[in-house]
Coordinates of C-alpha atoms in Angstrom, one line a residue:
X300 CA -48.5 16.6 46.0
X301 CA -51.4 16.1 48.4
X302 CA -52.8 12.6 48.7
X303 CA -55.5 11.8 46.1
X304 CA -58.6 9.8 47.1
X305 CA -58.9 6.5 45.3
X306 CA -62.3 5.6 43.7
X307 CA -63.3 2.0 44.3
X308 CA -65.6 0.1 42.1
X309 CA -68.8 -1.4 43.6
X310 CA -67.3 -4.9 43.4
X311 CA -64.2 -3.8 45.2
X312 CA -66.3 -2.2 47.9
X313 CA -68.4 -5.3 48.4
X314 CA -65.3 -7.4 48.7
X315 CA -63.8 -5.1 51.4
X316 CA -67.0 -5.1 53.3
X317 CA -67.0 -8.9 53.5
X318 CA -63.4 -9.2 54.6
X319 CA -62.1 -9.2 58.1
X320 CA -61.1 -6.1 60.0
X321 CA -57.3 -6.9 59.6
X322 CA -57.8 -7.2 55.8
X323 CA -59.6 -3.8 55.6
X324 CA -56.8 -2.1 57.6
X325 CA -54.2 -3.6 55.3
X326 CA -56.0 -2.5 52.2
X327 CA -56.5 1.0 53.5
X328 CA -52.8 1.3 54.4
X329 CA -51.8 0.1 51.0
X330 CA -54.1 2.6 49.3
X331 CA -52.8 5.5 51.4
X332 CA -49.2 4.7 50.6
X333 CA -50.0 4.3 46.9
X334 CA -51.8 7.7 46.9
X335 CA -48.7 9.4 48.3
X336 CA -46.3 7.8 45.8
X337 CA -48.3 7.9 42.6
X338 CA -51.4 9.2 40.9
X339 CA -54.7 7.8 41.9
X340 CA -55.3 6.5 38.4
X341 CA -53.2 4.2 36.3
X342 CA -51.3 5.4 33.3
X343 CA -53.9 3.8 31.0
X344 CA -56.7 5.8 32.7
X345 CA -54.7 9.0 32.3
X346 CA -54.0 8.2 28.7
X347 CA -57.7 7.6 28.1
X348 CA -58.6 10.9 29.8
X349 CA -56.1 12.7 27.7
X350 CA -57.4 11.1 24.6
X351 CA -60.9 12.2 25.5
X352 CA -59.8 15.8 26.0
X353 CA -58.0 15.7 22.7
X354 CA -61.1 14.9 20.7
X355 CA -62.4 11.5 21.8
X356 CA -59.6 9.3 20.4
X357 CA -59.3 5.8 21.6
X358 CA -56.7 5.4 24.4
X359 CA -54.5 3.3 22.1
X360 CA -54.0 6.4 20.0
X361 CA -52.1 8.1 22.8
X362 CA -48.8 6.4 23.4
X363 CA -46.5 6.9 26.3
X364 CA -42.7 6.7 26.4
X365 CA -42.2 9.0 23.4
X366 CA -43.3 6.5 20.7
X367 CA -45.1 7.8 17.7
X368 CA -46.8 6.6 14.6
X369 CA -49.2 8.1 12.0
X370 CA -52.2 9.9 13.4
X371 CA -51.1 9.2 17.0
X372 CA -50.9 11.9 19.7
X373 CA -47.4 12.0 21.2
X374 CA -46.6 12.8 24.8
X375 CA -43.6 15.2 24.9
X376 CA -43.1 15.7 28.6
X377 CA -44.7 16.4 32.0
X378 CA -44.4 19.6 34.0
X379 CA -45.0 20.4 37.7
X380 CA -45.6 23.9 39.2
X381 CA -46.6 24.5 42.8
X382 CA -48.0 20.9 43.1
X383 CA -50.0 21.1 39.9
X384 CA -49.1 18.8 36.9
X385 CA -49.5 19.2 33.2
X386 CA -48.8 16.9 30.3
X387 CA -47.7 18.4 26.9
X388 CA -48.8 16.5 23.8
X389 CA -48.7 17.1 20.1
X390 CA -50.1 15.4 17.0
X391 CA -47.7 14.0 14.3
X392 CA -48.8 14.6 10.7
X393 CA -47.6 11.2 9.5
X394 CA -44.4 12.5 7.8
X395 CA -42.3 12.6 11.0
X396 CA -43.2 16.1 11.8
X397 CA -46.0 17.6 13.8
X398 CA -49.3 19.3 12.9
X399 CA -48.8 23.1 13.3
X400 CA -50.4 24.4 16.4
X401 CA -51.2 20.9 17.8
X402 CA -49.0 21.2 20.9
X403 CA -50.9 22.0 24.1
X404 CA -51.0 21.2 27.7
X405 CA -53.4 18.8 29.6
X406 CA -54.0 19.3 33.3
X407 CA -53.6 16.1 35.2
X408 CA -55.5 17.1 38.3
X409 CA -59.0 18.4 39.2
X410 CA -59.4 22.2 39.6
X411 CA -58.3 23.6 43.0
X412 CA -60.9 24.4 45.7
X413 CA -61.7 28.1 45.6
X414 CA -61.2 28.2 49.3
X415 CA -57.7 26.8 49.0
X416 CA -57.0 29.4 46.2
X417 CA -58.1 32.2 48.5
X418 CA -56.0 30.9 51.4
X419 CA -53.0 30.6 49.2
X420 CA -53.5 34.2 47.9
X421 CA -53.8 35.5 51.5
X422 CA -50.7 33.6 52.6
X423 CA -48.7 35.2 49.8
X424 CA -49.3 38.6 51.4
X425 CA -48.9 37.8 55.1
X426 CA -46.3 35.1 55.6
X427 CA -42.8 34.7 54.1
X428 CA -42.1 32.2 51.3
X429 CA -41.5 28.7 52.7
X430 CA -43.4 29.4 55.9
X431 CA -43.2 27.9 58.5
X432 CA -39.9 26.3 57.7
X433 CA -38.3 29.5 56.6
X434 CA -38.7 31.3 59.9
X435 CA -37.9 30.7 63.6
X436 CA -40.6 29.3 65.9
X437 CA -41.0 32.7 67.7
X438 CA -42.1 34.4 64.4
X439 CA -45.8 33.6 64.9
X440 CA -46.3 35.0 68.4
X441 CA -44.1 38.0 67.6
X442 CA -46.2 38.9 64.5
X443 CA -49.5 38.2 66.4
X444 CA -48.6 40.7 69.1
X445 CA -47.2 43.1 66.5
X446 CA -50.5 43.0 64.6
X447 CA -52.5 43.6 67.8
X448 CA -50.3 46.6 68.7
X449 CA -50.8 48.2 65.3
X450 CA -54.5 47.6 65.5
X451 CA -54.8 49.7 68.7
X452 CA -52.4 52.3 67.3
X453 CA -54.5 52.7 64.2
X454 CA -57.6 53.1 66.3
X455 CA -56.0 55.8 68.4
X456 CA -54.8 57.6 65.2
X457 CA -58.4 58.7 64.3
X458 CA -58.8 60.5 67.6
X459 CA -55.3 62.0 67.8
X460 CA -55.5 63.3 64.2
X461 CA -58.9 65.0 64.9
X462 CA -57.4 66.6 68.1
X463 CA -54.4 67.9 66.2
X464 CA -56.4 69.4 63.4
X465 CA -58.8 71.0 65.8
X466 CA -55.9 72.4 67.9
X467 CA -54.3 74.2 64.9
X468 CA -57.7 75.9 64.2
X469 CA -59.1 73.8 61.3
X470 CA -62.6 74.4 62.7
X471 CA -64.4 74.8 65.8
X472 CA -67.4 72.9 64.4
X473 CA -67.3 69.3 65.6
X474 CA -68.9 68.0 62.4
X475 CA -66.3 69.8 60.1
X476 CA -63.4 68.7 62.3
X477 CA -64.6 65.1 62.2
X478 CA -64.9 65.2 58.4
X479 CA -61.4 66.5 58.0
X480 CA -60.1 63.9 60.4
X481 CA -61.8 61.1 58.4
X482 CA -60.2 62.4 55.2
X483 CA -56.8 62.5 56.8
X484 CA -57.2 59.0 58.1
X485 CA -58.4 57.7 54.7
X486 CA -55.2 59.3 53.2
X487 CA -53.0 57.4 55.7
X488 CA -55.1 54.2 55.2
X489 CA -54.5 54.3 51.5
X490 CA -50.8 54.5 52.2
X491 CA -50.9 51.5 54.4
X492 CA -52.8 49.5 51.8
X493 CA -50.1 50.3 49.3
X494 CA -47.4 49.3 51.7
X495 CA -49.1 46.0 52.3
X496 CA -49.5 45.2 48.6
X497 CA -45.9 46.1 47.8
X498 CA -44.7 43.9 50.7
X499 CA -45.8 40.9 48.6
X500 CA -42.6 41.4 46.5
X501 CA -40.9 39.6 49.3
X502 CA -37.8 37.9 47.9
X503 CA -37.2 40.6 45.4
X504 CA -35.8 42.7 48.2
X505 CA -33.1 40.1 48.6
X506 CA -31.8 39.6 45.1
X507 CA -32.6 43.0 43.5
X508 CA -32.2 45.3 46.5
X509 CA -30.2 48.0 44.6
X510 CA -32.8 48.3 41.9
X511 CA -35.7 48.4 44.4
X512 CA -33.9 50.8 46.7
X513 CA -33.4 53.3 43.8
X514 CA -37.0 52.7 42.6
X515 CA -38.3 53.4 46.1
X516 CA -36.4 56.8 46.2
X517 CA -37.9 57.7 42.9
X518 CA -41.4 56.9 44.2
X519 CA -40.6 59.0 47.3
X520 CA -40.0 62.1 45.1
X521 CA -43.1 61.3 43.0
X522 CA -45.2 61.3 46.2
X523 CA -43.7 64.6 47.3
X524 CA -44.5 66.1 43.9
X525 CA -48.1 65.0 44.1
X526 CA -48.4 66.4 47.7
X527 CA -47.1 69.7 46.3
X528 CA -49.7 69.7 43.6
X529 CA -52.5 69.6 46.2
X530 CA -51.9 73.4 46.8
X531 CA -53.0 74.1 43.3
X532 CA -56.1 71.9 43.5
X533 CA -57.2 71.9 47.1
X534 CA -60.7 70.4 46.2
X535 CA -58.8 67.3 45.1
X536 CA -57.0 67.0 48.3
X537 CA -58.2 63.5 49.2
X538 CA -57.4 61.6 45.9
X539 CA -54.1 63.4 45.5
X540 CA -53.1 62.8 49.1
X541 CA -54.1 59.2 48.9
X542 CA -52.0 58.6 45.8
X543 CA -49.0 60.5 47.3
X544 CA -49.2 58.5 50.5
X545 CA -49.3 55.2 48.6
X546 CA -46.2 56.1 46.7
X547 CA -44.4 57.3 49.9
X548 CA -45.3 54.2 51.9
X549 CA -44.2 51.9 49.1
X550 CA -40.9 53.8 49.1
X551 CA -40.7 53.3 52.8
X552 CA -41.1 49.6 52.4
X553 CA -38.3 49.5 49.8
X554 CA -36.1 51.5 52.1
X555 CA -36.6 49.6 55.3
X556 CA -36.5 46.2 53.5
X557 CA -33.1 46.9 51.8
X558 CA -31.5 48.7 54.7
X559 CA -30.3 45.6 56.6
X560 CA -28.6 43.9 53.7
X561 CA -26.8 47.1 52.7
X562 CA -25.5 47.6 56.2
X563 CA -24.5 44.0 56.4
X564 CA -22.4 44.5 53.3
X565 CA -20.4 47.1 55.2
X566 CA -20.1 45.2 58.5
X567 CA -17.0 43.3 59.3
X568 CA -17.5 40.8 62.1
X569 CA -20.4 40.8 64.5
X570 CA -21.0 44.5 64.4
X571 CA -24.1 44.8 62.2
X572 CA -26.1 46.4 65.1
X573 CA -23.4 49.1 65.6
X574 CA -23.2 49.8 61.8
X575 CA -27.0 50.1 61.6
X576 CA -27.2 52.4 64.6
X577 CA -24.5 54.8 63.3
X578 CA -25.9 54.8 59.8
X579 CA -29.4 55.8 61.2
X580 CA -27.8 58.5 63.3
X581 CA -26.0 60.0 60.3
X582 CA -29.3 60.0 58.4
X583 CA -31.1 61.8 61.2
X584 CA -28.4 64.5 61.5
X585 CA -28.6 65.1 57.8
X586 CA -32.4 65.2 57.9
X587 CA -32.3 67.8 60.7
X588 CA -29.8 69.9 58.9
X589 CA -32.0 69.8 55.7
X590 CA -35.0 70.8 57.8
X591 CA -33.2 73.8 59.2
X592 CA -32.1 74.9 55.7
X593 CA -35.6 74.6 54.3
X594 CA -37.0 76.8 57.2
X595 CA -34.5 79.5 56.4
X596 CA -35.2 79.3 52.7
X597 CA -39.0 79.5 53.3
X598 CA -38.6 82.9 55.0
X599 CA -37.4 84.4 51.7
X600 CA -40.5 83.1 49.9
X601 CA -38.7 81.5 47.0
X602 CA -40.5 80.0 44.0
X603 CA -42.0 76.7 45.2
X604 CA -41.7 74.9 41.9
X605 CA -38.1 75.9 41.3
X606 CA -37.0 75.1 44.8
X607 CA -38.7 71.7 44.7
X608 CA -37.1 70.9 41.3
X609 CA -33.6 71.8 42.5
X610 CA -34.0 69.8 45.7
X611 CA -35.5 66.8 43.9
X612 CA -32.6 66.7 41.4
X613 CA -30.2 66.7 44.3
X614 CA -32.1 64.0 46.1
X615 CA -32.3 61.7 43.0
X616 CA -28.6 62.2 42.1
X617 CA -27.6 61.5 45.7
X618 CA -29.7 58.4 45.8
X619 CA -28.2 57.1 42.6
X620 CA -24.7 57.6 43.8
X621 CA -25.5 56.1 47.2
X622 CA -26.8 52.9 45.7
X623 CA -24.0 52.7 43.2
X624 CA -21.4 52.9 46.0
X625 CA -22.7 49.7 47.6
X626 CA -20.4 46.7 46.9
X627 CA -22.2 43.4 47.3
X628 CA -20.4 40.0 47.1
X629 CA -23.5 38.1 46.0
X630 CA -24.3 37.4 42.3
X631 CA -27.9 38.4 41.5
X632 CA -29.3 38.4 38.0
X633 CA -27.7 41.7 37.0
X634 CA -24.3 41.0 38.5
X635 CA -24.3 37.4 37.2
X636 CA -25.0 38.7 33.7
X637 CA -22.0 41.1 34.0
X638 CA -19.7 38.4 35.3
X639 CA -20.6 35.8 32.7
X640 CA -20.4 38.3 29.8
X641 CA -17.1 39.6 30.9
X642 CA -15.8 36.0 31.3
X643 CA -16.9 35.0 27.8
X644 CA -15.4 38.0 26.2
X645 CA -12.1 38.2 28.2
X646 CA -11.7 34.9 30.0
X647 CA -11.6 36.7 33.3
X648 CA -14.3 37.3 36.0
X649 CA -14.6 41.0 37.1
X650 CA -13.7 42.0 40.6
X651 CA -16.3 42.9 43.1
X652 CA -15.9 46.6 42.5
X653 CA -16.0 46.3 38.8
X654 CA -19.0 43.9 38.8
X655 CA -21.0 46.2 41.1
X656 CA -20.1 49.3 39.1
X657 CA -21.4 47.8 35.8
X658 CA -24.7 46.6 37.3
X659 CA -27.6 48.6 35.9
X660 CA -30.0 50.2 38.3
X661 CA -32.7 50.9 35.8
X662 CA -33.9 47.3 35.6
X663 CA -36.5 46.6 38.3
X664 CA -37.5 43.0 39.0
X665 CA -40.9 43.3 37.2
X666 CA -39.2 44.4 34.0
X667 CA -40.1 42.1 31.1
X668 CA -37.1 43.0 28.9
X669 CA -34.7 40.5 30.4
X670 CA -33.5 38.2 27.6
X671 CA -32.7 35.2 29.9
X672 CA -35.6 33.4 31.7
X673 CA -34.5 30.9 34.4
X674 CA -36.9 28.1 35.4
X675 CA -39.5 29.0 32.8
X676 CA -42.7 27.1 31.7
X677 CA -42.5 24.6 28.9
X678 CA -45.1 26.4 26.9
X679 CA -43.1 29.7 27.0
X680 CA -39.8 28.1 25.9
X681 CA -40.9 26.0 23.0
X682 CA -43.1 27.1 20.1
X683 CA -43.2 23.6 18.4
X684 CA -42.5 20.0 19.4
X685 CA -39.7 19.5 16.9
X686 CA -37.4 22.1 18.6
X687 CA -37.9 20.3 22.0
X688 CA -37.2 16.8 20.6
X689 CA -34.2 18.1 18.7
X690 CA -32.3 19.2 21.8
X691 CA -33.7 16.7 24.4
X692 CA -30.9 14.1 23.7
X693 CA -28.2 16.8 24.3
X694 CA -29.4 17.3 27.9
X695 CA -30.0 13.7 28.9
X696 CA -27.2 13.8 31.5
X697 CA -28.2 17.3 32.7
X698 CA -30.9 18.3 35.1
X699 CA -32.0 21.2 32.9
X700 CA -32.6 22.2 29.3
X701 CA -31.6 25.4 27.6
X702 CA -33.3 26.7 24.4
X703 CA -34.0 29.8 22.4
X704 CA -37.5 30.9 21.3
X705 CA -37.2 33.1 18.2
X706 CA -40.8 34.3 18.4
X707 CA -40.2 35.9 21.8
X708 CA -36.5 36.7 21.4
X709 CA -35.5 35.1 24.8
X710 CA -33.3 32.3 26.0
X711 CA -35.1 29.9 28.3
X712 CA -33.6 27.5 30.9
X713 CA -36.0 24.8 32.0
X714 CA -35.3 22.9 35.2
X715 CA -36.0 19.2 35.9
X716 CA -37.4 18.1 39.2
X717 CA -34.1 16.7 40.4
X718 CA -32.2 20.0 39.8
X719 CA -30.2 21.1 42.8
X720 CA -28.5 24.4 43.6
X721 CA -25.5 23.8 41.3
X722 CA -27.7 22.6 38.5
X723 CA -29.6 25.9 38.6
X724 CA -26.4 27.9 38.6
X725 CA -25.1 25.8 35.7
X726 CA -28.4 26.3 33.8
X727 CA -28.1 30.1 34.2
X728 CA -24.5 30.0 33.0
X729 CA -25.5 27.9 30.0
X730 CA -28.4 30.2 29.1
X731 CA -26.0 33.2 29.0
X732 CA -23.5 31.3 26.9
X733 CA -26.3 30.6 24.4
X734 CA -27.4 34.2 24.4
X735 CA -23.8 35.3 23.8
X736 CA -23.4 32.8 21.0
X737 CA -26.7 34.0 19.3
X738 CA -25.6 37.6 19.5
X739 CA -22.2 36.8 18.1
X740 CA -23.6 34.6 15.3
X741 CA -26.2 37.2 14.3
X742 CA -23.5 39.9 14.0
X743 CA -21.4 37.6 11.8
X744 CA -24.5 36.6 9.8
X745 CA -24.0 32.8 10.4
X746 CA -27.4 32.3 12.0
X747 CA -29.8 33.9 9.5
X748 CA -31.2 33.2 6.1
X749 CA -30.8 36.8 4.8
X750 CA -29.7 40.1 6.0
X751 CA -33.1 41.2 7.2
X752 CA -34.2 38.0 8.9
X753 CA -32.7 38.9 12.3
X754 CA -32.3 42.2 14.0
X755 CA -30.3 42.8 17.1
X756 CA -31.2 45.4 19.6
X757 CA -28.1 46.4 21.6
X758 CA -30.1 47.4 24.6
X759 CA -32.6 44.5 24.5
X760 CA -33.2 40.9 23.5
X761 CA -32.6 39.5 20.1
X762 CA -35.6 40.0 17.8
X763 CA -36.1 37.4 15.1
X764 CA -38.4 37.9 12.2
X765 CA -38.1 34.5 10.6
X766 CA -37.8 31.0 12.1
X767 CA -34.4 29.4 12.5
X768 CA -33.6 26.1 10.7
X769 CA -33.6 23.0 12.9
X770 CA -30.0 22.3 11.7
X771 CA -28.7 25.6 12.9
X772 CA -30.7 25.4 16.1
X773 CA -29.2 22.0 17.0
X774 CA -25.7 23.0 16.0
X775 CA -25.7 26.1 18.2
X776 CA -27.2 24.2 21.2
X777 CA -24.6 21.5 20.8
X778 CA -21.8 24.1 20.6
X779 CA -23.0 25.6 23.9
X780 CA -23.0 22.2 25.5
X781 CA -19.3 21.8 24.6
X782 CA -18.4 25.2 25.8
X783 CA -20.2 24.8 29.2
X784 CA -18.7 21.4 29.8
X785 CA -15.2 22.9 29.7
X786 CA -15.8 26.4 31.1
X787 CA -18.4 26.3 33.8
X788 CA -16.0 24.9 36.4
X789 CA -13.4 27.4 35.4
X790 CA -15.9 30.2 35.8
X791 CA -16.9 29.1 39.3
X792 CA -13.2 28.9 40.4
X793 CA -12.4 32.4 39.1
X794 CA -15.5 33.9 40.6
X795 CA -14.6 32.4 44.0
X796 CA -11.1 33.8 43.6
X797 CA -12.5 37.3 43.1
X798 CA -14.7 36.9 46.2
X799 CA -18.1 36.4 44.6
X800 CA -20.7 34.3 46.4
X801 CA -23.2 32.4 44.2
X802 CA -26.6 31.4 45.3
X803 CA -29.3 30.0 43.1
X804 CA -32.0 31.8 45.1
X805 CA -30.6 35.2 44.2
X806 CA -31.1 34.4 40.5
X807 CA -34.8 34.1 41.2
X808 CA -35.5 30.9 39.3
X809 CA -39.1 30.0 38.4
X810 CA -40.8 27.2 40.3
X811 CA -41.8 25.1 37.2
X812 CA -40.1 21.7 37.0
X813 CA -40.1 19.1 34.2
X814 CA -40.9 15.6 35.5

């Protein structure tokens, strides 16, 4: 958290002015250290500010430390996300419960500078996460010269495109040739913009590379189909060509970004360069052969639509089988789910081949249908204060909390600020145990009030139509705690025996932390 400037009262300023130079230096140093270690205001001032935001209550009506009494506002917890802090509060109704809808968040910092927001937005597109610590020192000069090279290359592209179009007889008129060249460059420029925007996905290419690789191939075929459609509507060449080029450039980003990890999975020893070179050579040979076949087919004037449909089906099927054949040792979200579910059902962790074969490819990273959310926000995980207070004692010794929100049908794992790598992995395992228990209980009818109160969708998250009782909620969470305490270590050992490598970064946890 950046240092916060302290506000001095007039009396304090007058005292400092009248003190000696050494005293002023000592006070300034003390203030600087205090600003780095704590908030610039005392807890009482923060409580008073919170009380004002909650409706002008006196600061004594907002109590810290989890105490509560009638008509008091109770502090539930604090949360930090990307250097910003929130305090979650709720109002008791006097009977030991809380007023419905009274839980909300209070920001504990002033709004960010718009310039800082803009800089942060730009950084998310042009530098890797964790920059500069996440890259080598040579990264900055390399990217500087690379950007300059592409700048000159793009400038030359306008003239070379115009020359090529003119040479193939587009028009002898200079104005017409220039207009066609501009349209062509705009088409390529739209593709580059799409490539740049999609590159923001960044880390997703590491932990969901199979899904993104297959999605990229589908986009490549979509772009080719749109290009084909330009022959039917030549007057819409520019918009159609721009959309097609965006799709194909996004596909190119997905292909190039996932190529190295896939080749690395096949390399044994320090031969990643050789594996990459040979793989690219095979691809180029196949591409040349396909080009030759298409030239021979075009001489027979076949149906353009039928030919394209057959070739597209072959391309998509080959792409699917290509990605499915890759065997990765790392556990991302999809493979982690397969491993944990198999372990809970059979007591065994699947092998590398089995785990990869069961991984679904039709679940891109931006999909919202995933029933387990790791590192979620407090406001997403809990719909009322009672559910949070009910399970909080169960996780006092853990650096995470796991809960189920029936209104959203998802299991949420919240991480505390001290959570390390193993804590995040344990939280993910615990969340899947809870999801498994909920599905099992709903099928047996032990966690519902009547036959219609809960509906289970086999292909999606649990959908609940009525709230769960607090007693059932606590009992199921407590049961998962007992299961995890005895089975998490066994799961890790069996996963290691099968050759799996676990890393919390590949599970893509959210950045929110409870403080």
